[in-house]
PDB file of C-alpha atoms and ligand atoms in Angstrom:
ATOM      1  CA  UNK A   1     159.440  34.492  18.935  1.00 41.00           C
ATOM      2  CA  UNK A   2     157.083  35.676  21.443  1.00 49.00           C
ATOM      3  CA  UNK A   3     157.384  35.424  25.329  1.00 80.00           C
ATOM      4  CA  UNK A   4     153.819  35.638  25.951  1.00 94.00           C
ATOM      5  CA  UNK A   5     152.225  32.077  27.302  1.00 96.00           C
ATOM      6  CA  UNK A   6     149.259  30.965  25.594  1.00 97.00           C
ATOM      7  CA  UNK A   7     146.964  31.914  27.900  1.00 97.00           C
ATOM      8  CA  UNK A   8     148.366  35.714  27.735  1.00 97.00           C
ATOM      9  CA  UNK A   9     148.091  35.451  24.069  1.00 98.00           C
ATOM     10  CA  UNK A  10     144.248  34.491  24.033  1.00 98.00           C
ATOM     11  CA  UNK A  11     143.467  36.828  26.588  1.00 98.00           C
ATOM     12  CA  UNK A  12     145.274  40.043  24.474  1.00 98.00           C
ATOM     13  CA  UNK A  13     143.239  38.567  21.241  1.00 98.00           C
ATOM     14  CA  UNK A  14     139.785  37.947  23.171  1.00 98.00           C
ATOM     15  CA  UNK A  15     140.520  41.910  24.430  1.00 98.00           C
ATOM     16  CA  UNK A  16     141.106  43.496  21.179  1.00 98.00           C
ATOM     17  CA  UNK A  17     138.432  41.720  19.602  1.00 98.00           C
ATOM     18  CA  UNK A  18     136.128  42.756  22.292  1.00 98.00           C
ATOM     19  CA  UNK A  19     137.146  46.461  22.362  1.00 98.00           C
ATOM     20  CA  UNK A  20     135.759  46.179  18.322  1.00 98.00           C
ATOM     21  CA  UNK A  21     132.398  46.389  19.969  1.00 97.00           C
ATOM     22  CA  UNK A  22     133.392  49.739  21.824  1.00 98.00           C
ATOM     23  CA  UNK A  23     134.153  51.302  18.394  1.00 98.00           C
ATOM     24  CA  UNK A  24     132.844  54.700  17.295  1.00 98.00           C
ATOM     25  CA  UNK A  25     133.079  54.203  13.646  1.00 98.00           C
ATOM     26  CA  UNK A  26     129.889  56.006  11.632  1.00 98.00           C
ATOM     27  CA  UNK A  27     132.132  57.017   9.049  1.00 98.00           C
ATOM     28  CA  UNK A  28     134.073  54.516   8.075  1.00 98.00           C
ATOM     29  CA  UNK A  29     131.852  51.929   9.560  1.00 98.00           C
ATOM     30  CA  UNK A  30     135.666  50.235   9.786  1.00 98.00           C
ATOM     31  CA  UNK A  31     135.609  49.264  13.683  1.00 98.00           C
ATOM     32  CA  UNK A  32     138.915  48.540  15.748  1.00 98.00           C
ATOM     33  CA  UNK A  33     139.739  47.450  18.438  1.00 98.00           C
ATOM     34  CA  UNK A  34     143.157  47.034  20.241  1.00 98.00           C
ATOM     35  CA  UNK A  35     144.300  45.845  23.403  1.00 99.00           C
ATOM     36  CA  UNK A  36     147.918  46.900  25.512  1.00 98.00           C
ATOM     37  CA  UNK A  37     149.479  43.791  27.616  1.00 98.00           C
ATOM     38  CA  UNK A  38     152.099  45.486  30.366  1.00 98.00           C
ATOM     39  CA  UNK A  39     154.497  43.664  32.221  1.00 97.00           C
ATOM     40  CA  UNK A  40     152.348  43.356  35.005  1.00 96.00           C
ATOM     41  CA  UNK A  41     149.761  41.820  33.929  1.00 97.00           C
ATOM     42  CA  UNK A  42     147.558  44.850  33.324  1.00 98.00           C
ATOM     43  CA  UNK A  43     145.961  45.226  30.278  1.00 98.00           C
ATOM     44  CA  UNK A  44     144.287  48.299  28.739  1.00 98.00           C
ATOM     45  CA  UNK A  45     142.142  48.450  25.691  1.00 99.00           C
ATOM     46  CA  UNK A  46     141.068  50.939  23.195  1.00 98.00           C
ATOM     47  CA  UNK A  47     138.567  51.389  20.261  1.00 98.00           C
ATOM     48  CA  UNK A  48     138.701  53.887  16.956  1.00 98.00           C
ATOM     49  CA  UNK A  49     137.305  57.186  17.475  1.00 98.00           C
ATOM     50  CA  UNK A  50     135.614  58.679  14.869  1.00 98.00           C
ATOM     51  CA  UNK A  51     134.524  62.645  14.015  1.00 98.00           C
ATOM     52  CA  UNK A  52     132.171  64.289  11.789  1.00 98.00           C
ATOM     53  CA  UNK A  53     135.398  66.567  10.907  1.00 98.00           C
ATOM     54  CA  UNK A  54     136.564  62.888   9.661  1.00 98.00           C
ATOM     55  CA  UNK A  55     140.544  64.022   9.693  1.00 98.00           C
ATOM     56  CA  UNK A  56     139.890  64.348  13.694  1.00 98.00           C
ATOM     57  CA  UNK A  57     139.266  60.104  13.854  1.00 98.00           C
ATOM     58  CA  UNK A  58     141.462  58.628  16.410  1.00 98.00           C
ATOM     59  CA  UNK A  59     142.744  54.900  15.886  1.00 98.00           C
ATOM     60  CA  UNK A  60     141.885  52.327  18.234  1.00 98.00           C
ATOM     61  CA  UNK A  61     145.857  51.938  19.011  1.00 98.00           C
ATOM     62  CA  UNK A  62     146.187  55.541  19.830  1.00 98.00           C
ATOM     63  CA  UNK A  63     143.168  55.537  22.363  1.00 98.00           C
ATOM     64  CA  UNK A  64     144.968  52.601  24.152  1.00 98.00           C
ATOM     65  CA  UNK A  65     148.474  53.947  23.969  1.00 98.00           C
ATOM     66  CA  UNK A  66     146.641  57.543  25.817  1.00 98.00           C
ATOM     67  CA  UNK A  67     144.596  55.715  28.269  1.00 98.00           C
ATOM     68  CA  UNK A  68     147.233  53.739  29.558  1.00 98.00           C
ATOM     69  CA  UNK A  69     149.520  56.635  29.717  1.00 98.00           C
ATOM     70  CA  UNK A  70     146.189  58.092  31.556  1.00 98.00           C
ATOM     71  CA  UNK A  71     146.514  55.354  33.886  1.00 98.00           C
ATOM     72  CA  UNK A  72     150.172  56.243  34.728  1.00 98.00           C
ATOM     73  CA  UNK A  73     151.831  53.306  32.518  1.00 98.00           C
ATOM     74  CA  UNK A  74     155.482  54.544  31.360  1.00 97.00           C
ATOM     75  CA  UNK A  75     156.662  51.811  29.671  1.00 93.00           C
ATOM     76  CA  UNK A  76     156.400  47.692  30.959  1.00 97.00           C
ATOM     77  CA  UNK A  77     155.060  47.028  27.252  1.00 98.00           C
ATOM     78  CA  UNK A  78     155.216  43.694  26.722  1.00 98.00           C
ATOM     79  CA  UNK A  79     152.587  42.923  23.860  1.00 98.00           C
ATOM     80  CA  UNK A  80     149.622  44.465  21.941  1.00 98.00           C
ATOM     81  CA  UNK A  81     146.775  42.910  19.665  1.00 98.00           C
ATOM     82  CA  UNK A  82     144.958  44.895  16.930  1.00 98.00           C
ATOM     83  CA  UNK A  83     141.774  43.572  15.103  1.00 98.00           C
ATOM     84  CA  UNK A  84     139.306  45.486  13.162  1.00 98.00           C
ATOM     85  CA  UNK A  85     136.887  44.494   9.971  1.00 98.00           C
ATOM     86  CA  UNK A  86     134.203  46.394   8.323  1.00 98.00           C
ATOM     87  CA  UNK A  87     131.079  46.061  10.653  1.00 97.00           C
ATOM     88  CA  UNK A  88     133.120  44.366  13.080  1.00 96.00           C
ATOM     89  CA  UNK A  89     133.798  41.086  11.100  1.00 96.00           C
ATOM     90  CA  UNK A  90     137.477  40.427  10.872  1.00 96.00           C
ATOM     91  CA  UNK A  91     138.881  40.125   7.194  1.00 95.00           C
ATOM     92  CA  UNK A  92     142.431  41.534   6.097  1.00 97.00           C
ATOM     93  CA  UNK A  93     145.298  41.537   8.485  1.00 98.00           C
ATOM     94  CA  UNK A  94     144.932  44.435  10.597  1.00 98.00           C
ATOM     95  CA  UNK A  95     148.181  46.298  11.173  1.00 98.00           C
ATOM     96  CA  UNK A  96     148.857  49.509  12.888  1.00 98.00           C
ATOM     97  CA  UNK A  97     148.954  52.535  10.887  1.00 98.00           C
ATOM     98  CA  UNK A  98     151.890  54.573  11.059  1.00 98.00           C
ATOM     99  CA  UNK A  99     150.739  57.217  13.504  1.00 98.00           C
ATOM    100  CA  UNK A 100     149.739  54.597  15.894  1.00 98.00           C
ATOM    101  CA  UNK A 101     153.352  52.527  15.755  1.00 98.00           C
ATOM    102  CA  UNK A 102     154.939  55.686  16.516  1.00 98.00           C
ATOM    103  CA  UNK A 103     152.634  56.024  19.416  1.00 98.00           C
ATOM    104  CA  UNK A 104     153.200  52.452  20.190  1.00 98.00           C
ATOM    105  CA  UNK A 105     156.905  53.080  20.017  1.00 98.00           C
ATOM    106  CA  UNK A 106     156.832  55.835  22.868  1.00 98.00           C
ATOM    107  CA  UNK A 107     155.945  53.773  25.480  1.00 97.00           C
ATOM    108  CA  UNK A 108     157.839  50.521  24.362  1.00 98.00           C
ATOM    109  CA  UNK A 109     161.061  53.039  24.595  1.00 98.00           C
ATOM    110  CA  UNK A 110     159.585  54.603  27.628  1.00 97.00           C
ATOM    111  CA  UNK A 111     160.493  50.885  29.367  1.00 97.00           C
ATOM    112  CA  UNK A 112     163.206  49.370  26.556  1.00 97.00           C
ATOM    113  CA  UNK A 113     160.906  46.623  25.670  1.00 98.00           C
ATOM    114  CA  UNK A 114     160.106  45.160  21.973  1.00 98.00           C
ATOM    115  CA  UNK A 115     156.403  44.828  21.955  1.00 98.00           C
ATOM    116  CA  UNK A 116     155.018  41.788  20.163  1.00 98.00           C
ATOM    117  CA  UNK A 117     152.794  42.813  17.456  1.00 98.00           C
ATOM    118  CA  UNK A 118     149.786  40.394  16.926  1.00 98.00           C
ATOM    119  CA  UNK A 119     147.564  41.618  13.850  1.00 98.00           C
ATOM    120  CA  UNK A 120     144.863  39.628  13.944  1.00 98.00           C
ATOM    121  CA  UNK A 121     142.825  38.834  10.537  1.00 98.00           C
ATOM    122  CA  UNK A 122     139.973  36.164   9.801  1.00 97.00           C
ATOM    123  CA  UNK A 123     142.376  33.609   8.931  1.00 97.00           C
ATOM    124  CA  UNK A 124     145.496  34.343  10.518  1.00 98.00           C
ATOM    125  CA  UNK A 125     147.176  36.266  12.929  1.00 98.00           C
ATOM    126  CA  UNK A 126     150.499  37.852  12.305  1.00 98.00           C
ATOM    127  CA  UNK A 127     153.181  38.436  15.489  1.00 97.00           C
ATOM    128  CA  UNK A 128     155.902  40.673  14.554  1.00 98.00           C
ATOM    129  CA  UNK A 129     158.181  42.903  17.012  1.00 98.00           C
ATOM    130  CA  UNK A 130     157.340  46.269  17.016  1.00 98.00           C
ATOM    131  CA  UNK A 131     161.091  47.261  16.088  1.00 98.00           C
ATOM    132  CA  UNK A 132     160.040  45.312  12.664  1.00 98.00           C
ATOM    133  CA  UNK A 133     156.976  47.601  12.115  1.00 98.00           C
ATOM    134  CA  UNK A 134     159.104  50.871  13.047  1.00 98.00           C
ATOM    135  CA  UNK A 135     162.360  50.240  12.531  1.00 98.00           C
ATOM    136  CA  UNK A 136     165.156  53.104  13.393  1.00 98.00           C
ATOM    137  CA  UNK A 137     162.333  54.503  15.403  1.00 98.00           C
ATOM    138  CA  UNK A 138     162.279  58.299  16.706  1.00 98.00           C
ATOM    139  CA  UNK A 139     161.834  58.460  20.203  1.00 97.00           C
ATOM    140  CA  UNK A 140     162.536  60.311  23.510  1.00 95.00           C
ATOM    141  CA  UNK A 141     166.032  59.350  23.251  1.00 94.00           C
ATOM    142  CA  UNK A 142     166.549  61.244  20.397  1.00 96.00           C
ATOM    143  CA  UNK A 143     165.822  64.365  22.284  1.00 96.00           C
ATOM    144  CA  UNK A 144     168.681  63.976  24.768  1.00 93.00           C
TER     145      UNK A 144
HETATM  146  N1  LIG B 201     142.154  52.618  12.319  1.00 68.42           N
HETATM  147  C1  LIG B 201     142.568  52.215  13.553  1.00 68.42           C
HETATM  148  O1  LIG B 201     141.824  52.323  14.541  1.00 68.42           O
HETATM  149  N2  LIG B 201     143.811  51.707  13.674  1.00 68.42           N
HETATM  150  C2  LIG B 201     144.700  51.567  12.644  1.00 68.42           C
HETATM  151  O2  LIG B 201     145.829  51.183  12.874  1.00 68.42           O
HETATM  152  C3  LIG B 201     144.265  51.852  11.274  1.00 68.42           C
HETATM  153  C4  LIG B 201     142.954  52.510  11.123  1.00 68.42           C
HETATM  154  C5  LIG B 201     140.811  53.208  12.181  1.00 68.42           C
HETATM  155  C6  LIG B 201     140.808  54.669  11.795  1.00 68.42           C
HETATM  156  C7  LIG B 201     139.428  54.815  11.179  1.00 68.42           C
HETATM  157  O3  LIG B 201     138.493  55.078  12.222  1.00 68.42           O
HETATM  158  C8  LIG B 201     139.147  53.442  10.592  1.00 68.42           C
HETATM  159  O4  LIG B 201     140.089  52.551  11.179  1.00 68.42           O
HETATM  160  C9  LIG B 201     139.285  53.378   9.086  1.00 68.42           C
HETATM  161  O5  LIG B 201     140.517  53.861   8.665  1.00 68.42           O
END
């Protein structure tokens, strides 16, 4: 299913995992990290940001989705990895919460591309399109 060579692949994984380090998480002491791969090449991570007004906490997804908007991405999308555990040790699946594929979803539609998912766990990683995580999916087009 996915396009991405393995090489791409391990790099997005090595990222997200990496950007778990970055994480601000006192709160939930639940640290993720998650990493955006754009069709050229350029890849842009991002880590959960918590807040003592907890309700304020951004997801690691969300960080990545605004800095590479920052960074002047509008689409290109091509692939994202998400991995998170308590105290930075991988355990369940981690899949993006439903703010964050609606975030996700902006900037795939931004460029018509289908993200692939990878939600990485301790045991397994899942790869899923992002169309199968948001189906039907709001977006900019629905403005016109
Ligand atoms: N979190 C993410 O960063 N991404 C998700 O997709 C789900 C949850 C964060 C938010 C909060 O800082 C912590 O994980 C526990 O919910």
């Amino acid at each position: 299913m996915s396009a991405l060579s393995e090489q791409q692949r391990e790099a997005l994984i090595a990222a997200a995992r990496g950007a778990m380090h970055h994480a601000y998480a006192p709160y939930s002491n639940f640290r993720v990290g998650a990493a955006l791969l754009f069709a050229d090449g350029v890849m842009i991570t991002g880590s959960n940001v918590e807040n003592a007004s907890y309700g304020l906490s951004l997801c690691a997804e969300t960080v990545a989705c605004a800095a590479a908007m920052q960074a002047g991405h509008r689409g290109g999308l091509i692939a994202v990895a998400v991995a998170g555990g308590t105290g930075g040790v991988a355990g369940a699946v981690v899949t993006p919460c439903g703010r964050c594929r609606q975030m996700l979803s902006e900037l795939a539609q931004l460029g018509e591309t289908d993200p692939d998912i990878l939600c990485i766990g301790a045991h397994e990683i899942v790869d899923m399109p992002l169309s199968t995580l948001l189906p039907r999916a709001f977006g900019p087009a629905t403005l016109d």
